[in-house]
PDB file of C-alpha atoms in Angstrom:
ATOM      1  CA  UNK Z   1     147.904  97.444 137.088  1.00 52.00           C
ATOM      2  CA  UNK Z   2     145.452  97.126 134.187  1.00 53.00           C
ATOM      3  CA  UNK Z   3     141.797  97.557 134.917  1.00 50.00           C
ATOM      4  CA  UNK Z   4     139.744  94.397 134.910  1.00 51.00           C
ATOM      5  CA  UNK Z   5     136.081  94.419 134.135  1.00 48.00           C
ATOM      6  CA  UNK Z   6     133.609  94.474 131.309  1.00 50.00           C
ATOM      7  CA  UNK Z   7     134.907  97.814 129.923  1.00 67.00           C
ATOM      8  CA  UNK Z   8     138.282  96.334 128.934  1.00 83.00           C
ATOM      9  CA  UNK Z   9     138.091  95.264 125.266  1.00 91.00           C
ATOM     10  CA  UNK Z  10     139.233  91.842 124.141  1.00 92.00           C
ATOM     11  CA  UNK Z  11     142.543  91.302 122.361  1.00 93.00           C
ATOM     12  CA  UNK Z  12     140.640  90.556 119.158  1.00 93.00           C
ATOM     13  CA  UNK Z  13     138.631  93.787 119.398  1.00 93.00           C
ATOM     14  CA  UNK Z  14     141.774  95.849 120.001  1.00 93.00           C
ATOM     15  CA  UNK Z  15     143.495  94.237 117.003  1.00 92.00           C
ATOM     16  CA  UNK Z  16     140.565  94.388 114.582  1.00 93.00           C
ATOM     17  CA  UNK Z  17     139.168  97.806 115.473  1.00 93.00           C
ATOM     18  CA  UNK Z  18     142.243  99.692 116.736  1.00 93.00           C
ATOM     19  CA  UNK Z  19     140.765 100.217 120.194  1.00 93.00           C
ATOM     20  CA  UNK Z  20     142.581 101.521 123.246  1.00 93.00           C
ATOM     21  CA  UNK Z  21     143.320  98.463 125.428  1.00 93.00           C
ATOM     22  CA  UNK Z  22     142.247 100.382 128.567  1.00 92.00           C
ATOM     23  CA  UNK Z  23     139.050 102.260 127.661  1.00 92.00           C
ATOM     24  CA  UNK Z  24     137.979 100.792 124.314  1.00 92.00           C
ATOM     25  CA  UNK Z  25     138.015 104.088 122.378  1.00 92.00           C
ATOM     26  CA  UNK Z  26     139.167 103.849 118.757  1.00 91.00           C
ATOM     27  CA  UNK Z  27     142.343 105.836 119.388  1.00 90.00           C
ATOM     28  CA  UNK Z  28     145.138 103.232 119.180  1.00 91.00           C
ATOM     29  CA  UNK Z  29     146.466 104.195 115.755  1.00 91.00           C
ATOM     30  CA  UNK Z  30     147.544 107.567 114.429  1.00 90.00           C
ATOM     31  CA  UNK Z  31     148.010 106.292 110.870  1.00 88.00           C
ATOM     32  CA  UNK Z  32     147.748 103.028 108.957  1.00 86.00           C
ATOM     33  CA  UNK Z  33     150.308 101.277 111.195  1.00 86.00           C
ATOM     34  CA  UNK Z  34     151.677 104.048 113.453  1.00 89.00           C
ATOM     35  CA  UNK Z  35     150.536 104.080 117.073  1.00 91.00           C
ATOM     36  CA  UNK Z  36     149.175 107.256 118.595  1.00 92.00           C
ATOM     37  CA  UNK Z  37     151.459 108.575 121.377  1.00 92.00           C
ATOM     38  CA  UNK Z  38     148.618 108.322 123.886  1.00 92.00           C
ATOM     39  CA  UNK Z  39     144.899 107.594 124.019  1.00 92.00           C
ATOM     40  CA  UNK Z  40     142.923 110.793 123.464  1.00 92.00           C
ATOM     41  CA  UNK Z  41     140.068 109.433 125.602  1.00 91.00           C
ATOM     42  CA  UNK Z  42     141.733 108.034 128.742  1.00 91.00           C
ATOM     43  CA  UNK Z  43     145.342 109.242 128.447  1.00 91.00           C
ATOM     44  CA  UNK Z  44     146.985 105.788 128.348  1.00 91.00           C
ATOM     45  CA  UNK Z  45     150.640 106.237 127.349  1.00 90.00           C
ATOM     46  CA  UNK Z  46     150.765 104.033 124.251  1.00 90.00           C
ATOM     47  CA  UNK Z  47     154.319 105.171 123.478  1.00 87.00           C
ATOM     48  CA  UNK Z  48     155.446 103.360 126.659  1.00 84.00           C
ATOM     49  CA  UNK Z  49     154.679 100.008 125.050  1.00 85.00           C
ATOM     50  CA  UNK Z  50     157.244  98.405 122.763  1.00 81.00           C
ATOM     51  CA  UNK Z  51     156.134  95.823 120.212  1.00 83.00           C
ATOM     52  CA  UNK Z  52     159.413  96.117 118.305  1.00 81.00           C
ATOM     53  CA  UNK Z  53     159.971  95.006 114.723  1.00 81.00           C
ATOM     54  CA  UNK Z  54     159.241  91.337 115.255  1.00 75.00           C
ATOM     55  CA  UNK Z  55     155.744  91.445 113.762  1.00 84.00           C
ATOM     56  CA  UNK Z  56     157.004  93.236 110.645  1.00 85.00           C
ATOM     57  CA  UNK Z  57     159.716  90.705 109.862  1.00 85.00           C
ATOM     58  CA  UNK Z  58     157.577  87.704 110.722  1.00 86.00           C
ATOM     59  CA  UNK Z  59     154.538  88.836 108.736  1.00 88.00           C
ATOM     60  CA  UNK Z  60     156.571  90.004 105.748  1.00 86.00           C
ATOM     61  CA  UNK Z  61     158.227  86.585 105.476  1.00 90.00           C
ATOM     62  CA  UNK Z  62     154.911  84.738 105.761  1.00 92.00           C
ATOM     63  CA  UNK Z  63     153.114  87.017 103.329  1.00 93.00           C
ATOM     64  CA  UNK Z  64     156.078  86.972 100.944  1.00 93.00           C
ATOM     65  CA  UNK Z  65     155.995  83.177 100.836  1.00 95.00           C
ATOM     66  CA  UNK Z  66     152.248  83.204 100.153  1.00 96.00           C
ATOM     67  CA  UNK Z  67     152.510  85.796  97.380  1.00 96.00           C
ATOM     68  CA  UNK Z  68     155.416  84.010  95.692  1.00 96.00           C
ATOM     69  CA  UNK Z  69     153.532  80.709  95.901  1.00 97.00           C
ATOM     70  CA  UNK Z  70     150.423  82.274  94.364  1.00 96.00           C
ATOM     71  CA  UNK Z  71     152.466  83.969  91.639  1.00 96.00           C
ATOM     72  CA  UNK Z  72     154.133  80.672  90.719  1.00 96.00           C
ATOM     73  CA  UNK Z  73     150.790  78.884  90.713  1.00 97.00           C
ATOM     74  CA  UNK Z  74     149.240  81.584  88.491  1.00 96.00           C
ATOM     75  CA  UNK Z  75     152.149  81.395  86.062  1.00 96.00           C
ATOM     76  CA  UNK Z  76     152.093  77.606  85.829  1.00 97.00           C
ATOM     77  CA  UNK Z  77     148.311  77.248  85.707  1.00 97.00           C
ATOM     78  CA  UNK Z  78     147.337  80.062  83.324  1.00 95.00           C
ATOM     79  CA  UNK Z  79     150.556  81.384  81.740  1.00 94.00           C
ATOM     80  CA  UNK Z  80     149.264  84.975  81.665  1.00 95.00           C
ATOM     81  CA  UNK Z  81     151.202  87.886  80.099  1.00 96.00           C
ATOM     82  CA  UNK Z  82     153.990  89.165  82.328  1.00 93.00           C
ATOM     83  CA  UNK Z  83     152.221  92.464  83.080  1.00 95.00           C
ATOM     84  CA  UNK Z  84     149.477  90.515  84.917  1.00 94.00           C
ATOM     85  CA  UNK Z  85     151.979  89.806  87.683  1.00 94.00           C
ATOM     86  CA  UNK Z  86     151.966  93.505  88.581  1.00 96.00           C
ATOM     87  CA  UNK Z  87     148.859  92.655  90.627  1.00 96.00           C
ATOM     88  CA  UNK Z  88     151.154  91.196  93.287  1.00 95.00           C
ATOM     89  CA  UNK Z  89     152.567  94.624  94.205  1.00 95.00           C
ATOM     90  CA  UNK Z  90     149.332  96.082  95.657  1.00 96.00           C
ATOM     91  CA  UNK Z  91     148.348  92.687  97.063  1.00 95.00           C
ATOM     92  CA  UNK Z  92     151.649  92.509  98.964  1.00 92.00           C
ATOM     93  CA  UNK Z  93     151.506  96.120 100.200  1.00 91.00           C
ATOM     94  CA  UNK Z  94     147.888  95.802 101.332  1.00 92.00           C
ATOM     95  CA  UNK Z  95     148.528  92.466 102.971  1.00 93.00           C
ATOM     96  CA  UNK Z  96     151.565  93.695 104.890  1.00 89.00           C
ATOM     97  CA  UNK Z  97     149.844  96.846 106.134  1.00 89.00           C
ATOM     98  CA  UNK Z  98     146.649  95.036 107.063  1.00 90.00           C
ATOM     99  CA  UNK Z  99     148.318  92.136 108.835  1.00 92.00           C
ATOM    100  CA  UNK Z 100     150.867  94.389 110.546  1.00 91.00           C
ATOM    101  CA  UNK Z 101     148.089  96.563 111.952  1.00 91.00           C
ATOM    102  CA  UNK Z 102     146.352  93.463 113.340  1.00 93.00           C
ATOM    103  CA  UNK Z 103     149.547  91.994 114.815  1.00 93.00           C
ATOM    104  CA  UNK Z 104     150.687  95.255 116.409  1.00 92.00           C
ATOM    105  CA  UNK Z 105     147.234  95.862 117.886  1.00 92.00           C
ATOM    106  CA  UNK Z 106     147.116  92.362 119.355  1.00 92.00           C
ATOM    107  CA  UNK Z 107     150.620  92.704 120.839  1.00 91.00           C
ATOM    108  CA  UNK Z 108     149.759  96.049 122.457  1.00 91.00           C
ATOM    109  CA  UNK Z 109     146.602  94.517 123.949  1.00 92.00           C
ATOM    110  CA  UNK Z 110     148.572  91.571 125.324  1.00 91.00           C
ATOM    111  CA  UNK Z 111     151.296  93.827 126.738  1.00 90.00           C
ATOM    112  CA  UNK Z 112     148.665  95.962 128.470  1.00 90.00           C
ATOM    113  CA  UNK Z 113     146.701  92.978 129.765  1.00 90.00           C
ATOM    114  CA  UNK Z 114     149.844  91.307 131.162  1.00 89.00           C
ATOM    115  CA  UNK Z 115     151.367  94.572 132.470  1.00 83.00           C
ATOM    116  CA  UNK Z 116     154.501  93.991 130.360  1.00 78.00           C
ATOM    117  CA  UNK Z 117     156.968  96.879 130.276  1.00 66.00           C
ATOM    118  CA  UNK Z 118     160.599  97.408 129.349  1.00 63.00           C
ATOM    119  CA  UNK Z 119     162.659  96.540 132.406  1.00 58.00           C
ATOM    120  CA  UNK Z 120     166.001  97.935 133.400  1.00 53.00           C
ATOM    121  CA  UNK Z 121     167.804  96.636 136.432  1.00 50.00           C
ATOM    122  CA  UNK Z 122     169.073  99.213 138.885  1.00 51.00           C
ATOM    123  CA  UNK Z 123     172.882  99.451 138.919  1.00 51.00           C
ATOM    124  CA  UNK Z 124     173.190  97.657 142.270  1.00 51.00           C
ATOM    125  CA  UNK Z 125     171.113  94.715 141.037  1.00 50.00           C
ATOM    126  CA  UNK Z 126     173.182  94.512 137.852  1.00 47.00           C
ATOM    127  CA  UNK Z 127     176.400  94.341 139.836  1.00 45.00           C
ATOM    128  CA  UNK Z 128     174.966  91.695 142.162  1.00 49.00           C
ATOM    129  CA  UNK Z 129     173.897  89.568 139.192  1.00 48.00           C
ATOM    130  CA  UNK Z 130     177.424  89.475 137.716  1.00 47.00           C
ATOM    131  CA  UNK Z 131     179.234  86.364 138.972  1.00 50.00           C
ATOM    132  CA  UNK Z 132     182.471  87.154 140.749  1.00 50.00           C
ATOM    133  CA  UNK Z 133     185.519  85.121 139.761  1.00 51.00           C
ATOM    134  CA  UNK Z 134     187.323  84.388 143.030  1.00 50.00           C
ATOM    135  CA  UNK Z 135     190.249  82.775 141.193  1.00 49.00           C
ATOM    136  CA  UNK Z 136     191.463  86.156 139.920  1.00 49.00           C
ATOM    137  CA  UNK Z 137     191.671  87.760 143.345  1.00 46.00           C
TER     138      UNK Z 137
END
């Protein structure tokens, strides 16, 4: 069960600063968006959490819509030379990496705070959950 008390950082602090959701050390990320396998300060197994690819798809679609909207607005409002639109490449890359880091950090903090883990039913529970068709017997 997660520790509760003043030492546990907020979801916002974990997302913005890349803090461990248990001890608050800045050890959540091992790269720009890659999680460290475990916290070097308290040993929390970060690899045991699974945020999946949902944040990546969701944020890429949102950011893509914003960038396309801004590019269309720039073209219609100022009619700049075509090479000016190359600015959207680094804007998109930076926006995706920055927002993905925030989203993944927030999801890890929420998973830790709510004690969410991958769940697999034991074989006996799986068999009991399958409805039996008495008409076939």
